[in-house]
Coordinates of C-alpha atoms in Angstrom, one line a residue:
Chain A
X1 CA 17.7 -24.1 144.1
X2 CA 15.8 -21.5 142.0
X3 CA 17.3 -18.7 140.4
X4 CA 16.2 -15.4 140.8
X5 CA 16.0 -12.6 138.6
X6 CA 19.0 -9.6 139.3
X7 CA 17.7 -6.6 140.9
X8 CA 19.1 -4.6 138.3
X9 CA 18.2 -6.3 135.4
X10 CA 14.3 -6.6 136.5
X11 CA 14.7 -2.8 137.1
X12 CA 15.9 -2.5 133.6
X13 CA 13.3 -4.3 132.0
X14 CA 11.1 -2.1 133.6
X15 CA 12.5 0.9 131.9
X16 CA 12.7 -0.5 128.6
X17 CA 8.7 -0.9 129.0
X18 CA 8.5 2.3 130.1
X19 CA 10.9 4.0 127.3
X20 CA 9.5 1.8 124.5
X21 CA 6.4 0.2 125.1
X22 CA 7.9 -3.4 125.2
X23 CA 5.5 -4.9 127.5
X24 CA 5.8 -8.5 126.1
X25 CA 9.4 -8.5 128.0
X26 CA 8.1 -7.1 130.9
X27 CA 5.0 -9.4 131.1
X28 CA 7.7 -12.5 130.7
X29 CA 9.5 -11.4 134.3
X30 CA 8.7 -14.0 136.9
X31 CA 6.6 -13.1 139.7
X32 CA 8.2 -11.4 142.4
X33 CA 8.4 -12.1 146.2
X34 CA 7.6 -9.0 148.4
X35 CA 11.1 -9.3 149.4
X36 CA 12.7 -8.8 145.9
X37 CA 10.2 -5.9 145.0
X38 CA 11.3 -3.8 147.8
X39 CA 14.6 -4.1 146.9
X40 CA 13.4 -3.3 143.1
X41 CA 11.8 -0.6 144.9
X42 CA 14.4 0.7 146.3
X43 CA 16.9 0.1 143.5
X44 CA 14.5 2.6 141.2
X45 CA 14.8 5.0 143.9
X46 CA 18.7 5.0 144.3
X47 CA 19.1 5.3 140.4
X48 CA 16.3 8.2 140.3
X49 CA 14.5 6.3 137.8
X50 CA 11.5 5.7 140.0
X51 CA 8.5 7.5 138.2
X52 CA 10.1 5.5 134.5
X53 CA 9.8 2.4 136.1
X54 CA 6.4 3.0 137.9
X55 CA 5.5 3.4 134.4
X56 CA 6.8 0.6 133.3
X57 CA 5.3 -1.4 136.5
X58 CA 1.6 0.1 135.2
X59 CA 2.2 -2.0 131.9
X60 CA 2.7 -5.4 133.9
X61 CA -0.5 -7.9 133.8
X62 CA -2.1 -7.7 137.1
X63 CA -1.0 -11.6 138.8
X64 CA 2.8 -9.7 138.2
X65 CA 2.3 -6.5 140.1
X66 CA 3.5 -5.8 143.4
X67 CA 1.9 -5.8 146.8
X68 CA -0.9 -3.7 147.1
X69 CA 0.8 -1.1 149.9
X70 CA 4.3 -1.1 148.0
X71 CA 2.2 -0.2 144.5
X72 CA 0.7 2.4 146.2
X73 CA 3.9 4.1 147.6
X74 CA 5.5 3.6 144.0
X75 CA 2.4 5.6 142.9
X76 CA 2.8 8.4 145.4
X77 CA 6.8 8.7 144.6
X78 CA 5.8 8.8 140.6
X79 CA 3.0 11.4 141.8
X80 CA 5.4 13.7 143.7
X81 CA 7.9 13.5 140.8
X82 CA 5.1 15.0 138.5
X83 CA 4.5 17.7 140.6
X84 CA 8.2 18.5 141.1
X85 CA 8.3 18.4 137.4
X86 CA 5.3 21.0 137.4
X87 CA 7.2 23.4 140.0
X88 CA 10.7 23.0 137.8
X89 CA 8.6 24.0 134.7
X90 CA 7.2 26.8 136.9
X91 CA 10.6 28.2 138.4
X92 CA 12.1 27.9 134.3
X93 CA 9.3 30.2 133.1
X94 CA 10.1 32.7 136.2
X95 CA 13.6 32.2 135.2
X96 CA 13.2 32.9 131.4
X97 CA 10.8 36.1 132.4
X98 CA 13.6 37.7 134.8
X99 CA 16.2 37.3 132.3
X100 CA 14.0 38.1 129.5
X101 CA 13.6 41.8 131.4
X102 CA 17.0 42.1 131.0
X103 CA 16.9 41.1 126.9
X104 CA 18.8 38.0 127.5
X105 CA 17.5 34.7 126.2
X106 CA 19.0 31.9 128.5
X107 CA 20.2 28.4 127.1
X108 CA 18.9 25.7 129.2
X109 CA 20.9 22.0 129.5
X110 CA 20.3 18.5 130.6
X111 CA 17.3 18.4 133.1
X112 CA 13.9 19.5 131.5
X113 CA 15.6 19.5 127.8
X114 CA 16.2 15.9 128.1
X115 CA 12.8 15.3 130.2
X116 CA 10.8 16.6 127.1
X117 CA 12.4 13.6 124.6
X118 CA 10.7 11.3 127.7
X119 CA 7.3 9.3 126.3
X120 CA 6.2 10.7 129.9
X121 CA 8.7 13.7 130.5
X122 CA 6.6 14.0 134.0
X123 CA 7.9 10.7 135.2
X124 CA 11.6 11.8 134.9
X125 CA 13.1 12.6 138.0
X126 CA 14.6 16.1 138.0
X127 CA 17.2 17.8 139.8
X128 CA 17.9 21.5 139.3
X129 CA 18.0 23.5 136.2
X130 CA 21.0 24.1 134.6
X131 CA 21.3 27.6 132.5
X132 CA 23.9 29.0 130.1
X133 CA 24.4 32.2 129.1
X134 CA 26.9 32.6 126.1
X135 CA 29.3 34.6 127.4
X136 CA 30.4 36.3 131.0
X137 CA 28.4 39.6 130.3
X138 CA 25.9 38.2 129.9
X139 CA 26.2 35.6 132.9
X140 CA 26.5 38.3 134.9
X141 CA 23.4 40.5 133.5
X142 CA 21.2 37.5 134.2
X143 CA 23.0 36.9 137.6
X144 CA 21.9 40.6 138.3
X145 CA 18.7 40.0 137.0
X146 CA 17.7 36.9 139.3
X147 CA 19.6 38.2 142.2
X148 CA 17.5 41.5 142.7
X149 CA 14.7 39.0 144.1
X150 CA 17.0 35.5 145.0
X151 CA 19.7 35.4 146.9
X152 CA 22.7 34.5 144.8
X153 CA 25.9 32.0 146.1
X154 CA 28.8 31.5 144.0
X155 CA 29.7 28.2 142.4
X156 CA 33.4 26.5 142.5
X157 CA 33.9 27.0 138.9
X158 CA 32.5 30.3 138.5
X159 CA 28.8 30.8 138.2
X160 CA 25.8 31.2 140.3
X161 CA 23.4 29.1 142.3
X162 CA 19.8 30.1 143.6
X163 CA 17.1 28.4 145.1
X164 CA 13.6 29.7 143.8
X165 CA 10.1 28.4 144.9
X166 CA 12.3 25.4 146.3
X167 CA 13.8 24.7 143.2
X168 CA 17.8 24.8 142.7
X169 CA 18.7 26.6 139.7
X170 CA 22.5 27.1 138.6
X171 CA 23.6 30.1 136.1
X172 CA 26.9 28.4 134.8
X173 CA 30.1 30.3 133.2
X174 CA 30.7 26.8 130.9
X175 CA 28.6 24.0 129.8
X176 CA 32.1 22.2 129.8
X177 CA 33.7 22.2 133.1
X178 CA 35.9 19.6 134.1
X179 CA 36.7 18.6 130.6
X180 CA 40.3 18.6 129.2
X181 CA 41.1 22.1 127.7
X182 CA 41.3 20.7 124.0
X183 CA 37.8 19.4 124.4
X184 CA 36.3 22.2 126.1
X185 CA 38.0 24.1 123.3
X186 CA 36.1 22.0 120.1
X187 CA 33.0 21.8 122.0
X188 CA 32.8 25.7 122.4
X189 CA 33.5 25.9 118.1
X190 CA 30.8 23.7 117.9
X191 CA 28.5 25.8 120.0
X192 CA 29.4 28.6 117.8
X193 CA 28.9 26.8 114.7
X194 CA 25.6 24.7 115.6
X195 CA 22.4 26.9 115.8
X196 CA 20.7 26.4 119.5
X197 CA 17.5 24.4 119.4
X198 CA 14.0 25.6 121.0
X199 CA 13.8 24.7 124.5
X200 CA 10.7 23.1 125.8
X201 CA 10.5 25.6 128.3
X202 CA 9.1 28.8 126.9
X203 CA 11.4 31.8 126.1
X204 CA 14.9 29.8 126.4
X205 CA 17.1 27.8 124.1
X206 CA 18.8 24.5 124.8
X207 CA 21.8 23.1 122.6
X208 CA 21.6 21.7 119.4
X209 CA 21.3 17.6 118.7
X210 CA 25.2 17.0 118.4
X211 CA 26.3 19.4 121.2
X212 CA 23.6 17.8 123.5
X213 CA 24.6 14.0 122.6
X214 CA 28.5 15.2 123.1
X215 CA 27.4 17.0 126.3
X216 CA 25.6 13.7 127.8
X217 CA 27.8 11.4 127.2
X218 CA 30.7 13.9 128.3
X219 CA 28.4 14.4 131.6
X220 CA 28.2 10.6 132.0
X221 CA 31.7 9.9 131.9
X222 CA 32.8 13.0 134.2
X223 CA 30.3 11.2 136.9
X224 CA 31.1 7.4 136.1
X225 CA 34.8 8.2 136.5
X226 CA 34.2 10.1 139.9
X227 CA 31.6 8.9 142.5
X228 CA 29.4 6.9 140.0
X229 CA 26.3 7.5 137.8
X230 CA 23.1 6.8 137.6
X231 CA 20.6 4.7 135.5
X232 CA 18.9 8.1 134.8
X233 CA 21.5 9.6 132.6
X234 CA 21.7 6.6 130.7
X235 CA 18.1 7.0 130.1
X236 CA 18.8 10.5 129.2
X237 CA 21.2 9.3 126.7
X238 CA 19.1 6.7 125.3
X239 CA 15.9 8.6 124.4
X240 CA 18.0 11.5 123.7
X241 CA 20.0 8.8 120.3
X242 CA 16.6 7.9 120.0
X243 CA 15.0 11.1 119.6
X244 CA 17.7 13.5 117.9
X245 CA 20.6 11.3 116.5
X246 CA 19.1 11.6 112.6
X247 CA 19.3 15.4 113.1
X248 CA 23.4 15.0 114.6
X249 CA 26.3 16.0 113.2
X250 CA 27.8 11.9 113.5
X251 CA 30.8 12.4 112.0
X252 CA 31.6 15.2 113.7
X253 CA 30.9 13.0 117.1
X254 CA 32.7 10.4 116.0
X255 CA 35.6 12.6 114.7
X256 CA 35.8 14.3 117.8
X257 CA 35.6 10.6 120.3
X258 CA 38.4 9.8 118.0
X259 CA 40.6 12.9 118.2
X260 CA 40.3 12.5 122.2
X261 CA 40.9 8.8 122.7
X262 CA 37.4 8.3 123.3
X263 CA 35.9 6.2 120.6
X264 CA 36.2 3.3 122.8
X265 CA 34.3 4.7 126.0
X266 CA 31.3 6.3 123.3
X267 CA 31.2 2.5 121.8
X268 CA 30.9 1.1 125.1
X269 CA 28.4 3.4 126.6
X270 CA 26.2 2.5 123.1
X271 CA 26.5 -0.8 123.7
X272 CA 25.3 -0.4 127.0
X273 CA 22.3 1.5 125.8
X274 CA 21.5 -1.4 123.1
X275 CA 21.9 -4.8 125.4
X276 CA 20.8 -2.6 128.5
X277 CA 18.6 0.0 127.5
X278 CA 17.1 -1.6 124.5
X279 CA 17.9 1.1 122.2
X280 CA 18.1 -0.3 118.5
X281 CA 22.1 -0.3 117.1
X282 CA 20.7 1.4 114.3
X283 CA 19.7 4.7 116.5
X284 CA 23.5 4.6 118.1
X285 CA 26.9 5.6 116.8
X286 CA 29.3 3.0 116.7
X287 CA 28.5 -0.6 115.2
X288 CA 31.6 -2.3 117.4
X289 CA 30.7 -4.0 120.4
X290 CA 33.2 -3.0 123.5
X291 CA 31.5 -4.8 126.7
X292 CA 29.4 -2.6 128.5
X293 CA 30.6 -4.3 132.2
X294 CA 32.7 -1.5 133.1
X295 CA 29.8 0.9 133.0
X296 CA 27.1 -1.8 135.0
X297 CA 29.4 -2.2 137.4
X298 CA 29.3 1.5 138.2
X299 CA 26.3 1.8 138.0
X300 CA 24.9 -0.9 139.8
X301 CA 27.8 0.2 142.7
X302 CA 26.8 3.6 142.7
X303 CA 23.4 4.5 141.7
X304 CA 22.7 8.0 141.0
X305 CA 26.2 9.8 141.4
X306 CA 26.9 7.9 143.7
X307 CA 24.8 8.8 146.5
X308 CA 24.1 5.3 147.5
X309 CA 22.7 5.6 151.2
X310 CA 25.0 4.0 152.6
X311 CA 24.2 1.6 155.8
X312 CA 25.8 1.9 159.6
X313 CA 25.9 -1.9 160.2
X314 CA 28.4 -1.9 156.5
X315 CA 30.9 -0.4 158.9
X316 CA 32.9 1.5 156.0
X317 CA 35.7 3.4 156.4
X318 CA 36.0 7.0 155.7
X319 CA 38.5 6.4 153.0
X320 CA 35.6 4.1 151.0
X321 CA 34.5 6.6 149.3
X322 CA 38.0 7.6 148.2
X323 CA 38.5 3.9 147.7
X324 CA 35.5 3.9 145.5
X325 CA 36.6 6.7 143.0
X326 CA 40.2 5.3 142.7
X327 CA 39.0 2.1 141.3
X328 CA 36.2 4.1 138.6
X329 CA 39.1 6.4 137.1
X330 CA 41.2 3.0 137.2
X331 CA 38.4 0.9 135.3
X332 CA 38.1 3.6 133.1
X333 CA 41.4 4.8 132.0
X334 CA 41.0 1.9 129.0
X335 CA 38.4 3.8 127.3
X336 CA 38.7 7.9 128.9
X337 CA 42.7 8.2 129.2
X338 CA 42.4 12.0 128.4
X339 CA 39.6 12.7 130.8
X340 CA 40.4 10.5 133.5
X341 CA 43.9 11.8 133.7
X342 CA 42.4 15.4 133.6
X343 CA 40.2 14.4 136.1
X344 CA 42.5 12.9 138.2
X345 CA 44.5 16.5 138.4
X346 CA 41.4 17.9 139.4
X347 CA 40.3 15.5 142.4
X348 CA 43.6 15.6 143.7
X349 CA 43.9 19.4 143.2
X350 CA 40.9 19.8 145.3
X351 CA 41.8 16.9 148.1
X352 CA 45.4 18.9 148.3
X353 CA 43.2 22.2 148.4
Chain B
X1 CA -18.7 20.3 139.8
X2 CA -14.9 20.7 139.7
X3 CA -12.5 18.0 140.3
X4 CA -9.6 19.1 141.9
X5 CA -6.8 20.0 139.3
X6 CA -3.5 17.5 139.0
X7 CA -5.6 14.7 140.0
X8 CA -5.1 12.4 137.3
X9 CA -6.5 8.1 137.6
X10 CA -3.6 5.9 136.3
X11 CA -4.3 2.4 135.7
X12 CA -2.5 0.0 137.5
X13 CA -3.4 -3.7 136.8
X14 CA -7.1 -3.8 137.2
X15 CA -7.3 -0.8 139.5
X16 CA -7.3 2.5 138.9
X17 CA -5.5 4.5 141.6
X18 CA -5.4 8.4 142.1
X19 CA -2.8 10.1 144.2
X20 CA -3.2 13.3 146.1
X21 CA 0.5 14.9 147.0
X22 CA -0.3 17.2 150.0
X23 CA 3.3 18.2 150.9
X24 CA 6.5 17.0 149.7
X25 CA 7.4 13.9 151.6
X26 CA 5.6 10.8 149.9
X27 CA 4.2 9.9 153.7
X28 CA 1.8 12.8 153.2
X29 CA 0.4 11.7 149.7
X30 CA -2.9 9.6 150.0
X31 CA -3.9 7.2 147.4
X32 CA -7.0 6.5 146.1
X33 CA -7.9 3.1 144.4
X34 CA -10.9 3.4 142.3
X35 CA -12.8 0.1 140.7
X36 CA -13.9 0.6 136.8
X37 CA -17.3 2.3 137.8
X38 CA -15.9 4.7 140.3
X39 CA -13.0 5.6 137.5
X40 CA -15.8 5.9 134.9
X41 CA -17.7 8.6 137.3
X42 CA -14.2 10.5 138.0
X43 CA -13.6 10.6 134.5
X44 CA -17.1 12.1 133.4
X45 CA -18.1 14.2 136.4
X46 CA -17.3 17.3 134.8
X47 CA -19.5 16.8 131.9
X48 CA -23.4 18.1 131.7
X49 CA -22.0 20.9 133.8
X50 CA -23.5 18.9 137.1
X51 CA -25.9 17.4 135.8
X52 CA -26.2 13.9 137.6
X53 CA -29.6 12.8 136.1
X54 CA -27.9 13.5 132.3
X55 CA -24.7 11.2 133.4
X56 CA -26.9 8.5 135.3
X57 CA -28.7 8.4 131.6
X58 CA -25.0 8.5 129.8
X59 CA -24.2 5.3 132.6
X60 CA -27.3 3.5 131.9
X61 CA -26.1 3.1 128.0
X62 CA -22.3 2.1 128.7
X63 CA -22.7 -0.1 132.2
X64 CA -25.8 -2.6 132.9
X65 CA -27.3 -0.4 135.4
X66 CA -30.8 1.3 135.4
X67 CA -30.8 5.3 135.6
X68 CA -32.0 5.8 138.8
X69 CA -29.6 2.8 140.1
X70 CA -27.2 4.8 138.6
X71 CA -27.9 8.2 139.7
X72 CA -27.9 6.8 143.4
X73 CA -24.4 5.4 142.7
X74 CA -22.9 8.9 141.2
X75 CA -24.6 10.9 143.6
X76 CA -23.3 8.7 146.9
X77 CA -19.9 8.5 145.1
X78 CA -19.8 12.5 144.7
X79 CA -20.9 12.8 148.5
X80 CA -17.8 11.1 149.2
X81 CA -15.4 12.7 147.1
X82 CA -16.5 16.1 148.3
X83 CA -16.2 14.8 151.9
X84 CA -12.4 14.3 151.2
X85 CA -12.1 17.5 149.2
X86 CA -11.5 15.8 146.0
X87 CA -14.6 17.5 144.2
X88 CA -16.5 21.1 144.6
X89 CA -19.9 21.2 143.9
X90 CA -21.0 24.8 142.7

């Protein structure tokens, strides 16, 4: 019986064309039943890396590409993710001129940030825009600020959320939360210590290199050890060594993945980004290989956070969910004891809650 | 003539397709599959402000086409686009 190529692993060929022009790999896939590209399809979708591997389907010889109807719905999602991208851009600049009123320059994270390190930022599948502010006063000025014209609701954790022009934007207290204490407590010297970097987006700031490589792989974890992540942050990650690694602080990163038991979790998560993602080993931190399974298997479970659509015929218990979150924390423990006890306190603290 | 803005050809195999996002839901987008010559038009239109005999001439020189063949061709293919609102003629 033939053997067919692994959803997951076509899907990741896909992005490695995308991310880094190797087409010869992608050309090499075999050609596809309809069948198998829906569920590739589909699989880009629940890992919100659809408009990245519609690039990296454009790069495939034409006797590889998909069905005509399915190429042209992959075209409208990639389409509708570039014009999402436009509006976010849009909303940031509104952003940036409210607070700006107010003389406060706001510190953007993850999202757009990360997009621009992107060979096609516009493909990158955004969700809202994450801003910092420094310091509570100033939280609260810019809260004040975007409020007068958006409603604000608070956030859990402290912090704001608002919807403008459609878009979700959150004004957060920490770019830490849900990290241990001792962690939340280097990262803010570092943030102190490192100068903020130009933001993309006009008028704001985003974190310098070894803040945002700590603060990715930090948000990775935090995810992988909860519901599940998605391919998109490891993307993220990836172009992100790629892009701004030379201009890190590495031995501070590695001296702090050490300090906090979690030199095994960052060598396993840059192994994953050189056998998955194609990054060189030169461009990541760690030379030691730990076996990037753990983190596939989450992945490839839970697509982006987790929010695998989950079908009515599958029958699954409320509790799966539940179920599904006991056994990340449990595969994880090995490389994340620190954070995955600390996280455990805080999912049961809120399930007790 | 204007071609609608963030309408951009990407080249898929040996098509080149151009997606128009009306609302947000990727039923309401319509796609557009353009063969080399259509794609060529799309992507000069703009130039000699209009002028269709100047990019007939400028058609002439990179496809195997006479000028007036050509100017038939962009002029039925503009027709067309401005029926679906993709181009305004000034």
């Amino acid at each position: 019986m033939e053997r067919r190529p692994n959803t997951l692993d076509t899907l990741l060929t896909l992005v490695r064309a995308a991310l880094w022009g190797r087409d010869a790999e992608a050309a090499a896939l075999p050609c596809l039943h309809d069948a198998e590209w829906q569920a590739l399809f589909d699989e880009a979708c629940r890992q919100t890396v659809a408009g990245l591997a519609f690039a990296g389907l454009c790069r495939l010889p034409a006797p590889k590409l998909p069905p005509k109807p399915l190429s042209d719905r992959w075209a409208a999602v990639a389409a509708l993710i570039a014009r999402q991208n436009r509006q976010m851009q849009l909303v940031a600049e509104e952003v940036s001129r409210l607070c700006g009123a107010v003389g406060i320059t706001p510190i953007q994270f993850k999202g757009l940030t990360v997009a621009a390190l992107y060979p096609q930022p516009s493909l990158r599948e955004c969700g809202d825009i994450d801003l910092y502010f420094g310091n509570d006063d100033r939280l609260q000025r810019a809260a004040q600020a975007v409020g007068r014209s958006h409603p604000l609701s608070p956030m859990p954790e402290g912090g704001y959320t608002a919807t403008l022009m459609g878009v979700k934007i959150e004004l957060h207290r920490s770019m830490f939360a849900l990290l241990p204490a001792g962690q939340q407590r280097e990262l803010r010297q570092l943030e102190e210590s490192e100068p903020f970097a130009a933001s993309p987006c006009k008028k704001m700031l985003m974190p310098g290199a070894t803040l945002n490589l700590a603060m990715l792989s930090l948000h990775i974890l935090k995810h992988s050890a909860a519901f599940g992540i998605g391919l998109r942050q490891l993307c993220d990650l990836a172009v992100a060594y790629r892009r701004t690694l030379p201009h890190a602080h590495n031995a501070w990163l590695t001296g702090f993945y050490r300090r906090h038991h979690l030199q095994r979790w960052s060598a396993m998560t840059d192994t994953f980004l050189h056998e998955q993602l194609g990054v060189e080993r030169s461009c990541t931190l760690w030379g030691d290989r730990v076996s990037p399974r753990p983190l596939r298997r989450i992945v490839e479970a839970g697509g982006n956070f987790g929010l695998r659509p989950r079908s009515p015929q599958r029958n699954e218990p409320p509790t799966a969910r539940l179920a599904t979150v006991a056994r990340n924390l449990l595969s994880l423990w090995p490389y994340a004891p620190q954070n995955v006890a600390h996280l455990t306190g805080v999912l049961l603290h809120r399930c007790l809650r | 003539m204007k071609k609608r803005k963030q309408l951009s050809l990407q080249k898929i195999g040996n098509d080149q397709v151009m997606v128009e996002v009306a609302g947000h839901r990727v039923n309401q987008a319509r796609v557009y599959t353009l063969n080399e010559t259509a794609a060529w038009i799309w992507e000069n239109v703009e130039r000699h402000r209009g002028d269709i005999g100047a990019l007939a001439q400028e058609m002439s020189r990179v496809y195997d086409v006479s000028p007036p063949k050509a100017q038939e061709g962009i002029a039925r293919q503009i027709e067309q686009w401005s029926q679906w609102g993709l181009v305004t003629t000034d």
